[in-house]
Amino acid sequence: MAGMLYLVPTPIGNLGDISERCRRTLEEADFIAAEDTRVSLKLLNHLGIKKSLVSYYEHNKAFKGEKIVERILAGETCALVSDAGSPAISDPGEDLVKLCHEAGIVVCAIPGPCAVITALSISGQATGRFCFEGFLSTAKKSRREHLESLEKEQRTMIFYEAPHKLVNTLEDLAEHFGEERPISLCRELTKLHEEVVRTTLGEAIEKYTENPPKGEFVLVVAGAPAEEKTSATAEDAAARVAQLMEAGLSRKDAIKQTAKELDLPKNVVYDAALSL
Ligand code: SAM
């Protein structure tokens, strides 16, 4: 009979946050798959657990994932841990879960510490509707496309970021969302120097440019304010299309641009343009 995969969350700073169920699962598993075995060994030593560890991280996940699945199919139970927090959230655990489902293996997620939820709850931003955006890509094009896709996002947005990239990321966020947009910078959660800085993107850039940031951060950014309904009329649209065509744009491009500028459906602008 096949074994199982357990997703075991581990503390994001405070060792007291390991739950009884997580401890028991780590003790009872046949083996533990860990992102960084040195980091997890420290936790296991703290818990007094001796267990066989295998490494499973970004650069060996394709090969190691298959091996782990084979062992589970042969009847062993695996507990997956990441360096900190909930496995499979912005870490390679995501792929192992997918592989296990594909192989018909039962996956059990134990609830526990997770940086995104801890940050959201402490942020003081709206929590009713939110979206988790993980780490922004370092590749310019996909980073820009990702941020462009969020320009009208009204839900609270949550990002992970490393301290040495923080200022650059704040600058990119300000470019797309404006310097006045509220943000909560949640730093060193559950640790001795836990701190929540509630400010705006513009002020955060100033603060962290003057004092280079240290520690781990989650950025909780307020969503865009609800859009006011456009008050533009068909006459406004026709006038703008005419103006743009005089300036040299084709009718098609003038309609497209007017629809965007006045936030009107393209067919409304098209009909208005016919009256020209
Ligand atoms: N899977 C983990 C989770 O969701 O809890 C997160 C893994 S991700 C590789 C690591 C990122 O989580 C860090 O770069 C940081 O943005 C955030 N993070 C982890 N621990 C944190 C802490 N104690 N305080 C603030 N942010 C933290």
CSV table of N, CA and C in Angstrom, one decimal, residues 134-231:
chain,number,residue,atom,x,y,z
A,134,GLY,N,3.3,36.5,-4.4
A,134,GLY,CA,4.6,35.8,-4.2
A,134,GLY,C,5.8,36.8,-4.4
A,135,PHE,N,6.9,36.3,-5.0
A,135,PHE,CA,8.1,37.1,-5.3
A,135,PHE,C,7.9,37.6,-6.8
A,136,LEU,N,8.2,38.9,-7.0
A,136,LEU,CA,8.2,39.4,-8.3
A,136,LEU,C,9.4,38.8,-9.1
A,137,SER,N,9.2,38.6,-10.4
A,137,SER,CA,10.3,38.0,-11.2
A,137,SER,C,11.5,39.1,-11.2
A,138,THR,N,12.7,38.6,-11.4
A,138,THR,CA,13.8,39.5,-11.5
A,138,THR,C,14.0,39.8,-13.0
A,139,ALA,N,13.3,39.0,-13.9
A,139,ALA,CA,13.4,39.3,-15.3
A,139,ALA,C,12.5,40.6,-15.6
A,140,LYS,N,13.1,41.6,-16.3
A,140,LYS,CA,12.5,42.9,-16.4
A,140,LYS,C,11.1,42.8,-17.1
A,141,LYS,N,11.0,42.0,-18.2
A,141,LYS,CA,9.7,41.9,-18.9
A,141,LYS,C,8.6,41.3,-18.1
A,142,SER,N,8.9,40.1,-17.5
A,142,SER,CA,7.8,39.5,-16.8
A,142,SER,C,7.4,40.3,-15.5
A,143,ARG,N,8.4,40.9,-15.0
A,143,ARG,CA,8.2,41.8,-13.8
A,143,ARG,C,7.2,42.9,-14.1
A,144,ARG,N,7.5,43.6,-15.3
A,144,ARG,CA,6.7,44.7,-15.7
A,144,ARG,C,5.3,44.2,-16.0
A,145,GLU,N,5.2,43.1,-16.8
A,145,GLU,CA,3.9,42.6,-17.1
A,145,GLU,C,3.1,42.2,-15.9
A,146,HIS,N,3.7,41.6,-14.9
A,146,HIS,CA,3.1,41.3,-13.7
A,146,HIS,C,2.5,42.5,-13.0
A,147,LEU,N,3.3,43.5,-12.9
A,147,LEU,CA,2.9,44.8,-12.2
A,147,LEU,C,1.8,45.5,-13.0
A,148,GLU,N,1.9,45.5,-14.3
A,148,GLU,CA,0.9,46.1,-15.1
A,148,GLU,C,-0.5,45.4,-14.9
A,149,SER,N,-0.4,44.1,-14.8
A,149,SER,CA,-1.7,43.4,-14.6
A,149,SER,C,-2.3,43.7,-13.3
A,150,LEU,N,-1.6,44.3,-12.4
A,150,LEU,CA,-2.1,44.6,-11.0
A,150,LEU,C,-2.5,46.1,-10.9
A,151,GLU,N,-2.4,46.9,-11.9
A,151,GLU,CA,-2.6,48.3,-11.8
A,151,GLU,C,-4.0,48.7,-11.3
A,152,LYS,N,-5.0,47.9,-11.8
A,152,LYS,CA,-6.4,48.2,-11.4
A,152,LYS,C,-6.9,47.2,-10.3
A,153,GLU,N,-6.0,46.4,-9.7
A,153,GLU,CA,-6.4,45.4,-8.7
A,153,GLU,C,-6.9,46.1,-7.5
A,154,GLN,N,-8.1,45.8,-7.1
A,154,GLN,CA,-8.7,46.5,-5.9
A,154,GLN,C,-8.5,45.7,-4.6
A,155,ARG,N,-8.1,44.4,-4.8
A,155,ARG,CA,-7.9,43.6,-3.5
A,155,ARG,C,-6.6,44.0,-2.9
A,156,THR,N,-6.4,43.7,-1.6
A,156,THR,CA,-5.1,43.9,-1.0
A,156,THR,C,-4.1,42.9,-1.6
A,157,MET,N,-2.9,43.4,-1.9
A,157,MET,CA,-1.9,42.6,-2.6
A,157,MET,C,-0.8,42.3,-1.7
A,158,ILE,N,-0.3,41.0,-1.7
A,158,ILE,CA,0.8,40.6,-0.8
A,158,ILE,C,1.9,40.1,-1.6
A,159,PHE,N,3.1,40.6,-1.3
A,159,PHE,CA,4.4,40.2,-2.0
A,159,PHE,C,5.4,39.7,-1.0
A,160,TYR,N,6.2,38.8,-1.4
A,160,TYR,CA,7.4,38.4,-0.6
A,160,TYR,C,8.6,39.1,-1.2
A,161,GLU,N,9.5,39.5,-0.4
A,161,GLU,CA,10.7,40.1,-0.9
A,161,GLU,C,11.9,40.0,0.0
A,162,ALA,N,13.1,39.9,-0.6
A,162,ALA,CA,14.3,39.8,0.2
A,162,ALA,C,14.8,41.2,0.5
A,163,PRO,N,15.5,41.4,1.6
A,163,PRO,CA,15.8,42.8,2.0
A,163,PRO,C,16.7,43.6,1.0
A,164,HIS,N,17.6,42.9,0.4
A,164,HIS,CA,18.5,43.6,-0.5
A,164,HIS,C,17.8,44.0,-1.8
A,165,LYS,N,16.6,43.5,-2.0
A,165,LYS,CA,15.9,43.9,-3.2
A,165,LYS,C,14.7,44.8,-2.9
A,166,LEU,N,14.6,45.1,-1.6
A,166,LEU,CA,13.4,45.8,-1.2
A,166,LEU,C,13.2,47.2,-1.8
A,167,VAL,N,14.2,48.1,-1.8
A,167,VAL,CA,14.0,49.4,-2.3
A,167,VAL,C,13.7,49.4,-3.8
A,168,ASN,N,14.4,48.6,-4.5
A,168,ASN,CA,14.1,48.5,-6.0
A,168,ASN,C,12.7,48.1,-6.2
A,169,THR,N,12.2,47.1,-5.4
A,169,THR,CA,10.8,46.6,-5.6
A,169,THR,C,9.8,47.7,-5.2
A,170,LEU,N,10.1,48.5,-4.1
A,170,LEU,CA,9.2,49.6,-3.7
A,170,LEU,C,9.1,50.6,-4.8
A,171,GLU,N,10.3,50.9,-5.5
A,171,GLU,CA,10.3,51.8,-6.6
A,171,GLU,C,9.4,51.4,-7.7
A,172,ASP,N,9.5,50.1,-8.0
A,172,ASP,CA,8.7,49.5,-9.1
A,172,ASP,C,7.2,49.5,-8.7
A,173,LEU,N,6.9,49.2,-7.5
A,173,LEU,CA,5.5,49.3,-7.0
A,173,LEU,C,5.0,50.7,-7.1
A,174,ALA,N,5.8,51.7,-6.7
A,174,ALA,CA,5.3,53.1,-6.8
A,174,ALA,C,5.1,53.5,-8.2
A,175,GLU,N,5.9,53.0,-9.1
A,175,GLU,CA,5.8,53.4,-10.5
A,175,GLU,C,4.4,53.0,-11.1
A,176,HIS,N,4.0,51.8,-10.6
A,176,HIS,CA,2.7,51.2,-11.1
A,176,HIS,C,1.5,51.6,-10.3
A,177,PHE,N,1.7,51.8,-9.0
A,177,PHE,CA,0.5,52.1,-8.1
A,177,PHE,C,0.5,53.5,-7.6
A,178,GLY,N,1.5,54.3,-7.8
A,178,GLY,CA,1.6,55.7,-7.3
A,178,GLY,C,2.2,55.7,-5.9
A,179,GLU,N,2.9,56.9,-5.7
A,179,GLU,CA,3.6,57.0,-4.4
A,179,GLU,C,2.7,57.1,-3.2
A,180,GLU,N,1.5,57.5,-3.4
A,180,GLU,CA,0.5,57.7,-2.3
A,180,GLU,C,-0.1,56.4,-1.8
A,181,ARG,N,0.1,55.3,-2.5
A,181,ARG,CA,-0.6,54.0,-2.2
A,181,ARG,C,-0.1,53.5,-0.8
A,182,PRO,N,-1.1,53.2,0.1
A,182,PRO,CA,-0.7,52.7,1.4
A,182,PRO,C,-0.1,51.3,1.3
A,183,ILE,N,0.9,51.1,2.2
A,183,ILE,CA,1.6,49.8,2.3
A,183,ILE,C,1.9,49.5,3.8
A,184,SER,N,1.8,48.2,4.1
A,184,SER,CA,2.3,47.8,5.4
A,184,SER,C,3.5,46.9,5.2
A,185,LEU,N,4.7,47.3,5.7
A,185,LEU,CA,5.9,46.5,5.6
A,185,LEU,C,6.0,45.7,6.8
A,186,CYS,N,5.8,44.3,6.7
A,186,CYS,CA,5.8,43.5,7.9
A,186,CYS,C,7.2,42.7,8.0
A,187,ARG,N,7.9,43.0,9.0
A,187,ARG,CA,9.3,42.6,9.0
A,187,ARG,C,9.5,41.7,10.2
A,188,GLU,N,10.4,40.6,10.0
A,188,GLU,CA,10.8,39.8,11.1
A,188,GLU,C,9.6,39.2,12.0
A,189,LEU,N,8.6,38.8,11.3
A,189,LEU,CA,7.4,38.3,11.9
A,189,LEU,C,7.7,37.2,12.9
A,190,THR,N,7.1,37.3,14.0
A,190,THR,CA,7.2,36.3,15.2
A,190,THR,C,8.5,36.3,15.8
A,191,LYS,N,9.4,37.2,15.4
A,191,LYS,CA,10.8,37.2,15.9
A,191,LYS,C,10.9,38.4,16.9
A,192,LEU,N,12.1,38.5,17.6
A,192,LEU,CA,12.3,39.5,18.6
A,192,LEU,C,12.0,40.9,18.1
A,193,HIS,N,12.5,41.1,16.8
A,193,HIS,CA,12.4,42.5,16.3
A,193,HIS,C,11.2,42.6,15.3
A,194,GLU,N,10.2,41.9,15.6
A,194,GLU,CA,9.0,42.0,14.7
A,194,GLU,C,8.5,43.5,14.6
A,195,GLU,N,8.2,43.9,13.4
A,195,GLU,CA,7.8,45.3,13.2
A,195,GLU,C,6.8,45.4,12.1
A,196,VAL,N,5.9,46.3,12.2
A,196,VAL,CA,4.9,46.6,11.1
A,196,VAL,C,5.0,48.1,10.8
A,197,VAL,N,5.5,48.5,9.6
A,197,VAL,CA,5.6,49.9,9.3
A,197,VAL,C,4.4,50.2,8.3
A,198,ARG,N,3.4,51.0,8.8
A,198,ARG,CA,2.3,51.3,8.0
A,198,ARG,C,2.6,52.7,7.4
A,199,THR,N,2.7,52.8,6.1
A,199,THR,CA,3.1,54.0,5.5
A,199,THR,C,2.6,54.1,4.0
A,200,THR,N,3.2,54.9,3.2
A,200,THR,CA,2.9,54.9,1.8
A,200,THR,C,4.1,54.4,1.0
A,201,LEU,N,3.9,54.1,-0.3
A,201,LEU,CA,5.1,53.6,-1.0
A,201,LEU,C,6.2,54.7,-1.1
A,202,GLY,N,5.8,55.9,-1.3
A,202,GLY,CA,6.8,57.0,-1.4
A,202,GLY,C,7.6,57.2,-0.2
A,203,GLU,N,6.9,57.2,1.0
A,203,GLU,CA,7.6,57.3,2.2
A,203,GLU,C,8.5,56.1,2.6
A,204,ALA,N,8.0,54.9,2.2
A,204,ALA,CA,8.8,53.7,2.4
A,204,ALA,C,10.1,53.8,1.6
A,205,ILE,N,10.0,54.3,0.4
A,205,ILE,CA,11.2,54.4,-0.4
A,205,ILE,C,12.2,55.3,0.3
A,206,GLU,N,11.7,56.4,0.8
A,206,GLU,CA,12.6,57.4,1.5
A,206,GLU,C,13.3,56.7,2.7
A,207,LYS,N,12.4,56.1,3.5
A,207,LYS,CA,12.9,55.5,4.8
A,207,LYS,C,13.9,54.4,4.6
A,208,TYR,N,13.7,53.5,3.6
A,208,TYR,CA,14.6,52.4,3.4
A,208,TYR,C,15.8,52.7,2.6
A,209,THR,N,15.7,53.9,1.8
A,209,THR,CA,16.9,54.3,1.1
A,209,THR,C,17.9,54.9,2.1
A,210,GLU,N,17.4,55.6,3.1
A,210,GLU,CA,18.2,56.2,4.1
A,210,GLU,C,18.8,55.1,5.1
A,211,ASN,N,17.9,54.2,5.5
A,211,ASN,CA,18.4,53.1,6.4
A,211,ASN,C,18.2,51.8,5.7
A,212,PRO,N,19.2,51.2,5.1
A,212,PRO,CA,19.1,49.9,4.4
A,212,PRO,C,18.4,48.9,5.2
A,213,PRO,N,17.4,48.2,4.7
A,213,PRO,CA,16.6,47.3,5.5
A,213,PRO,C,17.3,46.0,5.8
A,214,LYS,N,16.9,45.4,7.0
A,214,LYS,CA,17.5,44.1,7.4
A,214,LYS,C,16.3,43.2,7.8
A,215,GLY,N,16.6,41.9,7.6
A,215,GLY,CA,15.6,41.0,8.0
A,215,GLY,C,14.6,40.6,6.9
A,216,GLU,N,13.6,39.8,7.2
A,216,GLU,CA,12.7,39.3,6.2
A,216,GLU,C,11.5,40.1,6.2
A,217,PHE,N,11.0,40.3,4.9
A,217,PHE,CA,9.8,41.2,4.7
A,217,PHE,C,8.7,40.6,4.0
A,218,VAL,N,7.5,40.9,4.4
A,218,VAL,CA,6.3,40.7,3.6
A,218,VAL,C,5.7,42.1,3.3
A,219,LEU,N,5.3,42.4,2.1
A,219,LEU,CA,4.8,43.7,1.7
A,219,LEU,C,3.3,43.5,1.5
A,220,VAL,N,2.5,44.3,2.2
A,220,VAL,CA,1.0,44.2,2.1
A,220,VAL,C,0.6,45.5,1.6
A,221,VAL,N,0.2,45.5,0.3
A,221,VAL,CA,-0.1,46.8,-0.4
A,221,VAL,C,-1.7,46.9,-0.6
A,222,ALA,N,-2.2,48.1,-0.2
A,222,ALA,CA,-3.6,48.3,-0.4
A,222,ALA,C,-4.0,48.2,-1.8
A,223,GLY,N,-5.2,47.8,-2.1
A,223,GLY,CA,-5.7,47.7,-3.5
A,223,GLY,C,-6.0,49.1,-4.0
A,224,ALA,N,-6.2,49.2,-5.3
A,224,ALA,CA,-6.6,50.4,-5.9
A,224,ALA,C,-8.0,50.9,-5.5
A,225,PRO,N,-8.2,52.2,-5.3
A,225,PRO,CA,-9.6,52.6,-4.9
A,225,PRO,C,-10.5,52.2,-6.0
A,226,ALA,N,-11.8,52.0,-5.6
A,226,ALA,CA,-12.8,51.6,-6.6
A,226,ALA,C,-12.9,52.7,-7.7
A,227,GLU,N,-13.0,52.3,-8.9
A,227,GLU,CA,-13.0,53.3,-10.0
A,227,GLU,C,-14.3,54.1,-10.0
A,228,GLU,N,-14.2,55.4,-10.2
A,228,GLU,CA,-15.5,56.1,-10.4
A,228,GLU,C,-16.0,55.9,-11.8
A,229,LYS,N,-17.3,55.8,-11.9
A,229,LYS,CA,-17.9,55.5,-13.2
A,229,LYS,C,-17.5,56.7,-14.1
A,230,THR,N,-17.2,56.4,-15.4
A,230,THR,CA,-16.8,57.5,-16.3
A,230,THR,C,-18.0,58.4,-16.6
A,231,SER,N,-17.7,59.7,-16.7
A,231,SER,CA,-18.9,60.6,-17.1
A,231,SER,C,-18.7,61.0,-18.5
